[in-house]
Amino acid sequence: MKNNYEKEIKALLKKMTIEEKVGQLQQCGPSLVGAFDVSFDELVNMVFDGRISKAEFQNMMSSAKQDFHEEDLRAGKIGSYNGLNDAKTANELQKIAVTETRLGIPLLFGYDVIHGYRTVTPIPLAESCAWEPELWERTARIAAEEATAGGVHLTFAPMVDVSRDARWGRVSEGAGEDVLLSSIYGAAKVKGFQGDDLTKEDAMAACVKHFAAYGAAEAGKDYNRVDMSMQRLFEEYLPPFEACVKAGARAVMPAFNDINGIPCTVSPWLLTDVLRNQWEFDGMTISDANAIAECVTHGIAENTAAAAKQAIEAGLDMDMTSNAFSDTLVKMTSDGAVSMEVLDRAVANVLRVKFELGLFDHPYRTSEEREKAAMLKPAYRSLAREAAEKSIVLLKNDAVLPLKPGLKLGIAGELANNRGEMTGAWAIKADGEDCVSLIDACMAQGINYAYIDQNTAIPEDCDVYIAAVGEVKNQSGEAASRASIELPAEQIDLLKRLIETDKPVIALLFNGRPLAIPWVAEHVPAIIEAWHPGVEAGNAILNILFGKVNPSAKLTTTFPYASGQCPIYYAHINTGRPGGKSKFTSKYLDTPLVPVYPFGHGLSYTTFAYSELQVREEQEGVTVSVKVKNSGDCEGVEIVQCYIRDIVAQRVRPIKQLVDFSKIPLEAGEEKEVVFRVPYHKIGYYDMDMNYVVEEGEFELFVGGNSVDCLSHRFRL
Ligand code: GLC
């Protein structure tokens, strides 16, 4: 039950000056003051294009001080900070806000806690492959416990951008290509971050992002345009955000991109009509970094003042570090260019979240003692290991895995021996040294192994070879789109040299996006997708390799055959000429029609058999039942997937849409009946007038262990 603070908010607004109101809308990112005479952004660019080395950059950063603009804070010009990450600084700044400003309004501290704080769990794309909402909520909970101990009040997560183009680097930050999974994933994360009482010291407000359709950036190029029908937007990109709002998210971050020519940051249709009027959202919105000012660059506003006016009138409440609001809103409100009502509405939204977090009564929610005691608890590490084990996908296994104890492993590839790379993108508080690499785990567990670096000849006395290939963490995440998502030649070459040993070879993938791995799929007998698995990487991988844990994860994103296949996804339409053998069909001349691995794919060390699919039409929906048997010789967990197709409709419909799933443990030989109840509203769609319709007609229902190999049943409603 959410408390109501409207009386307190109104009373406070009455006391506030225009300057103090605008101050509440300013999120300050601590600027760096140091021994360099260029801006921080320019410094980052210098590293990026190699003008300075990473070591030089680190050295400069170590001598830099953070400037928190305390004088502006004392003057009531700052309402929030981003990028603050320690309890001491948080409490010092909070003390200034509460005791040295005229009204003592507490600060709100935001931070990117995307997949863990210090205990880094697998990247979201990896964890989504667990198909386990309870796990998603649990890892969010420990992230909140750590981060709030570090002074964080609000996280810029979950990211629920549906993405079907693996060239886009930020696919790593979300739950993949499916609408239903992204919706369930996002809601679970909101609940985990926020807990059941926002005033508790370990509750962290969730800021769902990036609203909206950022994952549909043209050509998979970050920040690029998004242009699509309202039907597609409401059917495929908005539902995860609605699910997060319904789950109680207290903040929403508009995306950098435009939708059909209107940047999300200044879109009244998106930020007010949809978010507030249709979904009844009453939290706060906060721009992405510098996004208000960048609306001038977009070409929607002639100057920063115009951008600020458009943004706040559209329903954007807080300015993340662009200073557009702080530079222009006092004057615009004073001279009436922006109404006091609009300004008060934005301030009220921000104050509401601060009241809900209990910051007025308890502005100091953490301490250095709590912070010290909170990090990297053994229970957190074991949950991180569980999450990694449930995220690792067995893509291929031609009788190589699980490995028998005592075998000598020949391990090659720098990614097997690099702790820092195990954190993946957006692990900004993490210390890579907290991670366990595969080599670390082999040493700690007394595994018989040889590490083969690029200067070492391949030892001939190994029983099996493991090639760690894929991507370093900076190849995914923000501003990390890639036009080519194939493995680099040197990694293919390493695999070839290992295959020449005529011993079993395992390709161990570390990556933040689907990769185009047709050669690997064809020539390497075993392939494990480990993603960037977090602090317990090496231990989780060894547990999978030696069968202590039977892999159960399933892909939540399609693995293309080639970069040129992107975007590629299972829930595609049929077209009038579905790709096939004859020439005049929808396909490529130079690439197979199908992906290398489809959505929902993932193997186990056992096998599962499906039988007796039954579909019964009932009052509220269809009831689906199917028998699933563990037909192998060891226990396993199967993720049973249920898809539907609307055969004929007023608009063409996807050939499959996930409508439900169930994750079930089965002992060897055990059989269970799985029942899905698919309400009719789940199989509706938007007609050309944007009416949501559920029609009678012919449907096909599919159930299986992936999106391709399914039992199916046609029926009429
Ligand atoms: C970045 C990202 C956003 C993040 C924000 C704050 O540009 O787009 O996801 O939360 O800035 O770091």
XYZ file of C-alpha atoms and ligand atoms in Angstrom:
729
model
C 0.000 0.000 0.000
C 1.545 3.282 -1.088
C 1.323 6.242 1.319
C -0.155 9.501 0.139
C 2.026 12.590 0.503
C 0.027 15.063 -1.522
C -0.646 17.313 1.478
C 3.029 17.484 2.393
C 3.992 18.081 -1.237
C 1.530 20.940 -1.628
C 2.649 22.540 1.621
C 6.279 22.351 0.576
C 5.624 23.722 -2.904
C 3.960 26.733 -1.298
C 7.150 27.572 0.562
C 9.532 27.036 -2.344
C 10.944 29.813 -4.500
C 11.209 29.292 -8.261
C 14.963 28.805 -7.885
C 14.425 26.090 -5.268
C 11.821 24.389 -7.449
C 14.137 24.352 -10.449
C 16.924 23.110 -8.161
C 14.882 19.989 -7.368
C 14.843 19.141 -11.071
C 18.609 19.230 -11.418
C 20.562 15.992 -11.221
C 24.237 16.780 -10.928
C 26.914 14.422 -12.143
C 30.096 15.064 -10.164
C 32.532 16.623 -12.573
C 36.132 15.644 -12.468
C 38.776 18.183 -11.567
C 42.228 16.907 -12.102
C 45.598 17.164 -13.658
C 44.240 17.197 -17.185
C 43.306 20.216 -19.198
C 40.531 18.610 -21.282
C 36.955 17.755 -20.369
C 36.190 14.297 -19.040
C 34.252 13.463 -22.217
C 37.221 14.506 -24.333
C 39.442 12.367 -22.115
C 37.212 9.357 -22.750
C 37.387 10.033 -26.469
C 41.174 10.211 -26.235
C 41.265 6.745 -24.714
C 38.726 5.487 -27.211
C 40.742 6.606 -30.226
C 44.052 5.641 -28.693
C 45.517 9.110 -28.170
C 46.184 8.097 -24.566
C 46.562 4.590 -23.194
C 44.207 3.051 -20.680
C 47.040 3.139 -18.132
C 47.543 6.885 -18.685
C 43.792 7.362 -18.335
C 43.668 5.379 -15.093
C 46.638 7.348 -13.794
C 44.940 10.672 -14.606
C 41.719 9.478 -13.019
C 43.492 8.442 -9.857
C 44.739 12.003 -9.412
C 41.396 13.563 -10.274
C 39.096 14.880 -7.587
C 35.331 14.903 -7.906
C 33.734 18.334 -7.698
C 30.255 18.010 -6.199
C 29.446 21.704 -6.675
C 28.700 22.124 -2.967
C 28.046 25.858 -3.320
C 25.245 25.170 -5.807
C 23.935 22.551 -3.404
C 23.913 25.032 -0.508
C 22.042 27.490 -2.713
C 19.309 24.878 -3.286
C 20.213 24.410 -6.959
C 20.735 20.618 -6.842
C 18.069 18.016 -6.086
C 19.911 14.836 -6.977
C 23.279 13.354 -7.818
C 24.242 10.638 -10.285
C 27.432 8.618 -10.155
C 27.955 8.923 -6.426
C 29.096 5.659 -5.018
C 30.123 5.745 -1.411
C 28.322 6.191 1.885
C 30.665 8.826 3.289
C 30.250 11.230 0.386
C 26.523 10.577 0.258
C 26.082 11.465 3.904
C 28.291 14.551 3.628
C 26.281 15.883 0.705
C 23.007 14.915 2.352
C 24.041 16.823 5.460
C 24.585 19.966 3.402
C 21.178 19.529 1.737
C 19.334 18.888 4.976
C 21.095 21.312 7.311
C 22.528 24.087 5.127
C 19.791 24.769 2.561
C 16.805 26.980 3.350
C 14.182 24.227 3.264
C 16.333 21.168 4.026
C 14.927 19.056 1.184
C 16.929 15.787 1.049
C 18.891 14.698 -1.987
C 18.084 11.710 -4.201
C 21.113 9.634 -5.187
C 20.848 7.759 -8.507
C 23.220 5.138 -9.888
C 23.437 2.492 -12.596
C 22.905 -0.733 -10.697
C 22.124 -2.871 -13.719
C 23.261 -6.361 -12.738
C 24.643 -6.073 -9.263
C 26.624 -3.433 -7.373
C 29.779 -5.018 -5.951
C 28.496 -8.598 -6.270
C 28.185 -8.504 -10.034
C 25.709 -11.041 -11.367
C 25.471 -12.140 -15.015
C 24.616 -9.426 -17.525
C 20.840 -9.107 -17.960
C 20.835 -10.811 -21.362
C 22.523 -13.790 -19.725
C 20.265 -13.891 -16.682
C 17.182 -13.644 -18.884
C 18.195 -17.071 -20.271
C 17.291 -18.561 -16.878
C 13.582 -17.939 -17.595
C 13.143 -17.670 -13.819
C 11.336 -14.583 -12.391
C 12.097 -15.605 -8.801
C 15.817 -15.619 -9.580
C 15.573 -12.250 -11.319
C 13.883 -10.800 -8.224
C 16.400 -12.336 -5.824
C 19.452 -10.973 -7.633
C 17.808 -7.549 -7.793
C 17.235 -7.735 -4.040
C 20.892 -8.317 -3.205
C 21.859 -5.569 -5.642
C 19.580 -3.222 -3.709
C 21.000 -4.332 -0.356
C 24.542 -3.580 -1.491
C 23.803 -0.416 -3.440
C 21.675 1.226 -0.742
C 24.462 0.482 1.719
C 26.676 2.430 -0.669
C 24.303 5.393 -0.570
C 22.160 4.700 -3.637
C 18.424 5.537 -3.470
C 17.407 4.963 -7.099
C 18.821 2.690 -9.774
C 18.622 3.381 -13.499
C 17.277 -0.103 -14.087
C 15.699 -2.386 -15.200
C 16.431 -1.827 -18.834
C 13.592 -3.498 -20.755
C 14.297 -2.481 -24.326
C 13.178 -5.346 -26.565
C 15.960 -5.803 -29.114
C 16.140 -7.954 -32.210
C 19.314 -6.607 -33.763
C 22.494 -8.121 -32.333
C 24.565 -5.325 -33.864
C 23.197 -3.036 -31.113
C 25.563 -3.176 -28.147
C 22.902 -2.545 -25.537
C 21.160 -5.845 -26.224
C 23.428 -6.995 -23.353
C 21.508 -4.855 -20.849
C 18.031 -6.228 -21.451
C 16.087 -9.495 -21.582
C 16.405 -10.152 -25.302
C 13.927 -10.197 -28.166
C 10.689 -11.325 -26.614
C 7.936 -9.050 -25.339
C 6.500 -11.386 -22.703
C 9.891 -12.348 -21.245
C 11.028 -8.717 -21.135
C 7.793 -7.788 -19.375
C 8.082 -10.499 -16.740
C 11.825 -9.844 -16.335
C 11.279 -6.108 -15.816
C 8.464 -6.542 -13.299
C 10.535 -9.023 -11.295
C 13.476 -6.611 -11.201
C 11.266 -3.730 -10.049
C 9.922 -5.862 -7.209
C 13.419 -7.029 -6.274
C 14.935 -3.553 -6.272
C 12.057 -1.877 -4.417
C 11.082 -4.630 -2.000
C 7.781 -4.333 -0.156
C 8.366 -0.993 1.576
C 10.197 1.856 -0.116
C 10.925 3.542 3.213
C 13.155 0.640 4.281
C 16.853 1.496 4.174
C 17.545 -1.348 1.717
C 14.780 -0.386 -0.697
C 15.963 1.107 -3.963
C 13.579 2.871 -6.316
C 13.583 1.433 -9.833
C 13.862 3.654 -12.889
C 12.708 1.645 -15.892
C 14.459 2.520 -19.141
C 14.843 3.473 -21.959
C 11.345 4.609 -22.715
C 10.810 3.643 -25.501
C 11.782 1.369 -28.389
C 15.490 2.195 -28.038
C 16.212 -1.408 -29.017
C 14.713 -0.799 -32.447
C 17.366 1.767 -33.435
C 17.751 1.625 -37.202
C 20.626 -0.623 -38.355
C 21.414 -1.544 -34.775
C 23.300 1.735 -34.518
C 23.115 3.218 -31.018
C 21.055 6.405 -30.606
C 19.741 6.019 -34.169
C 16.239 6.796 -35.339
C 13.227 4.622 -34.530
C 10.357 4.654 -36.934
C 7.457 2.249 -36.575
C 3.707 1.952 -36.519
C 1.720 2.565 -33.388
C 0.505 -1.022 -33.688
C 4.026 -2.394 -33.514
C 4.989 -0.031 -30.728
C 2.080 -1.114 -28.537
C 2.374 -4.800 -29.406
C 6.135 -5.285 -29.230
C 7.974 -2.419 -27.444
C 5.737 -0.747 -24.862
C 4.380 -3.762 -22.926
C 7.545 -4.294 -20.827
C 7.398 -0.656 -19.688
C 3.718 -0.959 -18.812
C 4.509 -4.120 -16.861
C 7.179 -2.253 -14.882
C 4.860 0.674 -14.185
C 2.168 -1.746 -13.037
C 4.798 -3.448 -10.844
C 5.289 -0.097 -9.109
C 8.431 1.385 -10.691
C 8.856 4.871 -9.235
C 10.812 6.374 -12.109
C 10.984 6.190 -15.882
C 13.845 7.288 -18.122
C 12.985 8.356 -21.671
C 15.280 7.009 -24.367
C 17.808 9.018 -26.367
C 16.126 8.116 -29.650
C 13.204 9.685 -31.408
C 10.043 7.777 -32.238
C 8.715 8.744 -35.671
C 10.566 12.047 -35.511
C 9.843 13.102 -31.916
C 12.706 12.531 -29.448
C 11.332 10.602 -26.456
C 12.756 13.251 -24.113
C 10.316 15.865 -25.430
C 7.374 13.684 -26.448
C 4.105 14.710 -24.731
C 2.379 11.741 -26.357
C 4.843 9.289 -24.767
C 5.539 10.997 -21.424
C 2.025 12.235 -20.671
C -0.610 10.605 -22.877
C 0.751 7.060 -22.642
C 2.757 7.058 -19.419
C 0.518 9.188 -17.183
C -2.923 9.251 -18.752
C -3.144 5.690 -20.053
C -0.927 3.900 -17.506
C -1.630 6.260 -14.564
C 2.058 6.513 -13.677
C 2.573 8.962 -10.759
C 6.305 8.654 -10.194
C 9.025 10.807 -11.696
C 10.660 10.886 -15.082
C 14.362 11.634 -15.455
C 16.117 12.293 -18.743
C 18.988 10.228 -19.971
C 22.418 11.827 -19.629
C 22.482 15.215 -21.335
C 19.451 14.221 -23.419
C 17.523 17.475 -22.991
C 20.358 19.570 -24.364
C 20.803 17.058 -27.180
C 17.310 17.815 -28.431
C 18.932 20.822 -30.090
C 21.232 18.409 -31.921
C 18.243 16.238 -32.805
C 16.838 19.309 -34.542
C 13.600 19.493 -32.578
C 14.562 22.630 -30.584
C 16.433 25.696 -31.775
C 18.248 26.194 -28.442
C 18.587 24.798 -24.942
C 15.799 26.971 -23.544
C 13.416 25.685 -26.197
C 14.497 22.124 -25.463
C 13.972 22.624 -21.728
C 10.523 24.115 -22.327
C 9.523 21.268 -24.637
C 10.840 18.681 -22.188
C 9.164 19.909 -19.024
C 5.892 20.577 -20.843
C 6.025 17.067 -22.340
C 6.267 15.555 -18.853
C 10.016 15.281 -18.263
C 10.633 16.019 -14.589
C 14.357 15.814 -13.860
C 17.327 16.830 -16.001
C 20.226 14.384 -15.844
C 23.356 16.533 -16.036
C 22.567 18.640 -19.100
C 21.956 21.838 -17.027
C 19.234 22.770 -19.524
C 16.718 23.137 -16.720
C 19.031 24.899 -14.271
C 20.242 27.310 -16.962
C 16.866 28.330 -18.359
C 13.825 27.378 -16.287
C 14.024 30.103 -13.623
C 13.858 32.828 -16.232
C 11.250 31.025 -18.377
C 8.982 30.435 -15.400
C 9.488 33.955 -14.073
C 8.513 35.510 -17.365
C 5.683 33.043 -18.008
C 7.224 31.142 -20.927
C 6.760 28.070 -18.779
C 3.754 28.044 -16.474
C 4.137 27.669 -12.717
C 1.659 24.774 -12.940
C 3.988 22.847 -15.258
C 6.979 23.537 -13.022
C 5.036 22.534 -9.885
C 3.899 19.309 -11.554
C 7.489 18.238 -12.223
C 8.674 19.230 -8.748
C 5.749 17.398 -7.145
C 6.696 14.181 -8.974
C 10.268 14.410 -7.706
C 9.207 15.276 -4.145
C 6.739 12.393 -4.154
C 9.506 9.841 -4.792
C 11.650 11.442 -2.072
C 8.753 11.216 0.386
C 8.024 7.624 -0.649
C 11.635 6.691 0.020
C 11.298 8.187 3.502
C 14.126 10.603 2.833
C 12.471 13.500 4.661
C 12.252 11.442 7.871
C 15.452 9.446 7.349
C 17.759 11.310 4.978
C 20.793 9.273 6.095
C 19.822 5.759 5.001
C 23.303 4.313 5.265
C 26.582 4.563 7.107
C 30.197 3.642 6.454
C 29.793 0.733 8.853
C 26.763 -0.589 6.999
C 28.529 -0.087 3.685
C 31.603 -2.000 4.851
C 29.545 -4.928 6.150
C 27.242 -5.136 3.158
C 29.495 -5.975 0.236
C 30.217 -9.359 -1.345
C 28.634 -11.433 1.415
C 29.146 -15.189 0.903
C 25.398 -15.572 0.404
C 25.528 -12.967 -2.356
C 28.402 -14.746 -4.063
C 26.571 -18.058 -3.954
C 23.488 -16.437 -5.464
C 25.694 -14.913 -8.166
C 27.055 -18.384 -8.861
C 23.552 -19.862 -9.000
C 22.488 -17.099 -11.397
C 25.502 -17.759 -13.621
C 24.875 -21.510 -13.637
C 21.252 -20.852 -14.643
C 22.310 -18.367 -17.352
C 24.944 -20.483 -19.099
C 23.477 -21.992 -22.267
C 24.670 -25.314 -23.643
C 24.409 -24.612 -27.366
C 25.964 -27.821 -28.702
C 27.246 -31.034 -27.221
C 28.399 -33.907 -29.423
C 29.167 -36.303 -26.571
C 31.917 -34.122 -25.121
C 30.223 -32.853 -21.937
C 30.032 -33.273 -19.024
C 33.753 -33.850 -18.502
C 34.955 -36.657 -16.304
C 36.939 -35.679 -13.204
C 40.692 -35.898 -13.579
C 40.871 -35.025 -17.258
C 43.617 -32.590 -18.159
C 42.189 -29.422 -19.662
C 44.038 -27.361 -22.248
C 42.586 -23.864 -21.801
C 43.308 -21.189 -24.393
C 42.137 -17.631 -24.904
C 42.763 -14.513 -22.844
C 39.121 -14.388 -21.726
C 39.709 -17.553 -19.669
C 42.282 -15.719 -17.599
C 40.897 -12.199 -17.280
C 38.801 -11.534 -14.178
C 37.912 -7.991 -15.161
C 36.214 -9.092 -18.370
C 33.819 -11.306 -16.440
C 31.807 -8.332 -15.145
C 30.397 -7.387 -18.520
C 29.070 -3.932 -19.407
C 27.652 -1.517 -16.803
C 29.354 -2.995 -13.773
C 30.682 0.448 -12.833
C 31.083 -0.174 -9.089
C 32.595 -3.606 -9.578
C 36.222 -4.375 -9.062
C 37.320 -6.953 -11.573
C 39.539 -8.444 -8.903
C 36.365 -9.604 -7.139
C 35.714 -11.947 -10.053
C 36.801 -15.558 -10.386
C 38.105 -16.314 -13.861
C 38.084 -19.830 -15.285
C 41.809 -20.145 -14.588
C 41.317 -18.875 -11.029
C 38.670 -21.544 -10.485
C 40.869 -24.281 -11.965
C 43.710 -23.318 -9.627
C 41.451 -23.038 -6.593
C 39.804 -26.392 -7.280
C 42.970 -28.269 -8.159
C 41.846 -28.967 -11.688
C 44.517 -30.540 -13.902
C 44.954 -27.876 -16.569
C 47.401 -26.079 -18.813
C 46.819 -22.465 -19.805
C 47.774 -21.820 -23.403
C 48.511 -18.168 -24.173
C 49.342 -16.849 -27.625
C 53.048 -17.504 -27.092
C 52.638 -21.092 -25.937
C 52.565 -24.096 -28.252
C 49.505 -26.233 -27.732
C 50.502 -28.964 -25.249
C 49.785 -32.427 -26.637
C 49.083 -34.099 -23.290
C 45.676 -32.551 -22.702
C 42.544 -34.684 -22.816
C 40.233 -31.882 -23.904
C 40.730 -28.305 -25.107
C 38.672 -25.292 -24.152
C 38.885 -22.120 -26.261
C 37.627 -18.995 -24.532
C 36.388 -16.820 -27.397
C 33.918 -13.987 -27.950
C 34.007 -10.349 -26.811
C 35.607 -8.201 -24.164
C 33.081 -6.285 -22.091
C 33.630 -2.973 -23.886
C 32.404 -4.512 -27.121
C 28.855 -4.418 -25.777
C 26.823 -1.974 -23.737
C 26.329 1.691 -24.598
C 27.866 3.154 -27.773
C 29.123 -0.314 -28.707
C 27.239 -1.198 -31.876
C 29.146 -3.520 -34.198
C 28.579 -3.897 -37.925
C 30.226 -7.295 -37.825
C 29.330 -9.751 -35.088
C 31.376 -12.658 -36.373
C 34.258 -14.036 -34.298
C 37.611 -12.462 -35.182
C 39.897 -14.483 -37.435
C 42.433 -15.134 -34.681
C 39.761 -16.824 -32.554
C 38.643 -19.020 -35.439
C 42.316 -19.800 -36.076
C 42.792 -20.825 -32.438
C 39.798 -23.155 -32.681
C 41.189 -24.664 -35.887
C 44.555 -25.331 -34.245
C 42.853 -27.008 -31.290
C 40.677 -29.131 -33.566
C 43.845 -30.310 -35.353
C 44.852 -32.037 -32.099
C 42.024 -34.524 -32.771
C 41.050 -34.202 -29.127
C 37.601 -32.960 -28.043
C 37.292 -29.173 -28.260
C 34.856 -26.899 -26.399
C 34.155 -23.351 -27.562
C 33.483 -21.291 -24.439
C 31.801 -18.035 -25.445
C 32.138 -14.853 -23.381
C 30.061 -12.142 -25.042
C 27.481 -9.421 -24.463
C 25.348 -10.047 -27.549
C 24.409 -12.910 -29.892
C 27.355 -13.622 -32.201
C 27.332 -15.037 -35.719
C 29.126 -18.341 -35.183
C 28.274 -20.611 -38.132
C 31.801 -22.019 -38.477
C 31.954 -22.810 -34.758
C 28.531 -24.447 -34.843
C 29.637 -26.625 -37.749
C 33.137 -27.632 -36.651
C 33.351 -27.497 -32.846
C 31.739 -30.459 -31.046
C 30.720 -28.561 -27.914
C 29.729 -24.928 -27.427
C 28.936 -23.220 -24.135
C 27.475 -19.705 -24.064
C 28.724 -18.191 -20.800
C 28.051 -14.516 -21.664
C 29.730 -12.198 -19.121
C 28.794 -14.183 -16.036
C 29.870 -11.945 -13.153
C 31.876 -12.482 -9.981
C 31.474 -16.258 -9.875
C 32.230 -16.864 -13.543
C 34.929 -19.508 -13.223
C 33.229 -21.510 -10.496
C 29.930 -21.604 -12.356
C 31.610 -22.635 -15.609
C 33.511 -25.484 -13.926
C 30.290 -26.721 -12.303
C 28.685 -26.853 -15.748
C 31.740 -28.396 -17.455
C 32.018 -31.250 -14.935
C 28.274 -31.787 -14.608
C 27.890 -30.679 -10.994
C 25.184 -28.506 -12.487
C 23.160 -29.682 -15.462
C 22.708 -26.667 -17.806
C 19.079 -25.576 -18.231
C 19.276 -22.076 -19.759
C 17.595 -21.237 -23.042
C 18.425 -18.396 -25.442
C 16.260 -15.311 -25.182
C 17.750 -13.941 -28.364
C 18.338 -15.467 -31.774
C 21.920 -16.232 -32.850
C 22.211 -15.095 -36.460
C 24.106 -16.911 -39.188
C 25.643 -13.620 -40.333
C 25.624 -9.953 -39.353
C 23.639 -9.355 -42.524
C 20.737 -11.372 -41.177
C 20.127 -8.733 -38.456
C 17.522 -7.944 -37.346
C 16.406 -11.551 -36.992
C 13.896 -12.919 -34.510
C 11.500 -15.804 -34.073
C 8.245 -13.784 -33.849
C 8.431 -12.691 -37.480
C 5.566 -12.514 -39.954
C 5.099 -15.057 -42.713
C 5.106 -12.704 -45.749
C 3.394 -13.772 -48.969
C 6.579 -15.590 -50.002
C 8.123 -17.140 -46.914
C 11.742 -18.050 -47.487
C 12.160 -21.370 -49.166
C 13.888 -23.261 -51.935
C 12.370 -21.487 -54.914
C 13.947 -18.294 -56.082
C 11.149 -15.821 -55.575
C 10.892 -16.140 -51.803
C 11.983 -13.990 -48.891
C 15.621 -14.958 -48.312
C 19.253 -14.096 -49.037
C 21.246 -15.417 -51.956
C 24.392 -15.781 -49.847
C 23.173 -16.833 -46.415
C 20.882 -19.542 -45.107
C 17.391 -18.585 -44.199
C 17.580 -19.790 -40.628
C 19.705 -18.565 -37.706
C 22.489 -20.667 -36.231
C 20.558 -21.047 -32.968
C 16.901 -20.031 -32.527
C 15.148 -18.244 -29.713
C 14.450 -20.663 -26.848
C 17.299 -23.021 -27.773
C 19.379 -24.594 -25.011
C 20.523 -28.176 -24.365
C 20.796 -30.247 -21.225
C 22.935 -33.255 -20.266
C 19.699 -35.194 -20.424
C 16.922 -35.183 -23.012
C 13.231 -34.381 -22.821
C 10.346 -35.857 -24.761
C 7.027 -34.069 -25.341
C 3.740 -35.849 -25.935
C -0.043 -35.616 -25.672
C -0.536 -31.948 -26.474
C -4.158 -31.012 -25.795
C -5.946 -27.694 -26.239
C -9.356 -26.945 -24.731
C -11.234 -23.736 -25.488
C -12.862 -22.408 -22.317
C -14.721 -19.333 -21.119
C -11.743 -17.094 -20.351
C -9.152 -18.620 -22.624
C -7.574 -21.826 -23.821
C -6.197 -24.474 -21.518
C -3.161 -26.248 -22.905
C -1.741 -29.437 -21.488
C 1.297 -31.433 -22.523
C 3.314 -34.310 -21.111
C 7.055 -33.772 -20.676
C 9.325 -36.698 -19.891
C 12.976 -36.742 -18.897
C 14.025 -39.374 -21.412
C 17.688 -39.312 -20.470
C 19.757 -40.766 -17.653
C 20.242 -37.838 -15.304
C 18.105 -35.233 -13.589
C 17.458 -32.045 -15.499
C 15.396 -28.891 -15.679
C 13.348 -28.141 -18.787
C 11.928 -24.770 -19.803
C 8.672 -25.641 -21.528
C 7.595 -22.941 -23.947
C 4.090 -22.219 -25.211
C 3.609 -20.206 -28.422
C 0.555 -19.225 -30.400
C -0.181 -18.099 -33.947
C -3.254 -16.257 -35.140
C -3.592 -17.735 -38.633
C -5.818 -15.050 -40.170
C -6.382 -11.532 -38.810
C -7.075 -7.950 -39.949
C -3.315 -7.365 -39.781
C -0.838 -10.136 -40.451
C 0.343 -11.729 -37.237
C 3.676 -13.328 -36.221
C 4.164 -16.998 -37.010
C 4.742 -17.564 -33.306
C 4.354 -15.526 -30.119
C 5.439 -16.716 -26.694
C 2.366 -16.707 -24.456
C 3.646 -18.682 -21.471
C 6.457 -20.857 -20.182
C 7.131 -23.202 -17.299
C 10.467 -24.308 -15.829
C 10.213 -27.817 -14.434
C 12.721 -30.136 -12.722
C 12.517 -33.794 -13.781
C 14.367 -36.810 -12.423
C 15.650 -39.311 -15.006
C 12.614 -41.101 -16.411
C 10.153 -38.805 -14.657
C 7.182 -37.434 -16.601
C 5.000 -34.478 -15.673
C 1.959 -32.867 -17.175
C 2.385 -29.151 -17.772
C -0.738 -27.006 -18.018
C -0.908 -23.482 -19.443
C -3.924 -21.254 -19.220
C -3.768 -18.717 -22.044
C -6.332 -15.948 -21.520
C -7.902 -14.718 -24.748
C -6.644 -11.148 -24.182
C -3.112 -12.462 -24.642
C -3.795 -13.349 -28.242
C -5.234 -10.026 -29.262
C -3.656 -7.285 -31.378
C -4.269 -3.700 -32.513
C -6.334 -3.183 -35.630
C -5.726 -0.347 -38.091
C -7.693 2.029 -35.876
C -5.649 1.046 -32.837
C -8.515 -0.865 -31.256
C -7.251 -3.849 -29.296
C -9.118 -6.785 -30.746
C -9.406 -10.471 -29.835
C -11.025 -12.259 -32.698
C -12.544 -15.612 -33.439
C -10.909 -17.667 -36.131
C -8.205 -20.247 -36.606
C -5.189 -20.456 -34.322
C -2.231 -22.760 -33.984
C -0.697 -23.535 -30.661
C 2.881 -24.759 -30.217
C 4.614 -26.285 -27.187
C 8.255 -27.341 -27.052
C 11.726 -26.865 -25.614
C 12.566 -24.119 -28.096
C 10.795 -21.965 -30.685
C 11.344 -24.436 -33.532
C 10.883 -28.028 -32.360
C 7.323 -27.982 -31.072
C 4.217 -30.096 -30.918
C 1.399 -28.136 -32.467
C -2.358 -28.115 -32.587
C -4.716 -26.085 -34.751
C -8.054 -25.016 -33.375
C -10.835 -22.540 -34.051
C -12.157 -19.983 -31.598
C 23.754 6.619 -20.031
C 22.745 5.540 -20.384
C 21.735 5.268 -19.315
C 22.352 5.475 -17.953
C 22.681 6.957 -17.842
C 23.312 7.270 -16.481
O 23.986 7.452 -21.118
O 22.045 5.702 -21.607
O 21.281 3.919 -19.501
O 21.451 5.089 -16.933
O 23.526 7.405 -18.880
O 24.577 6.706 -16.398
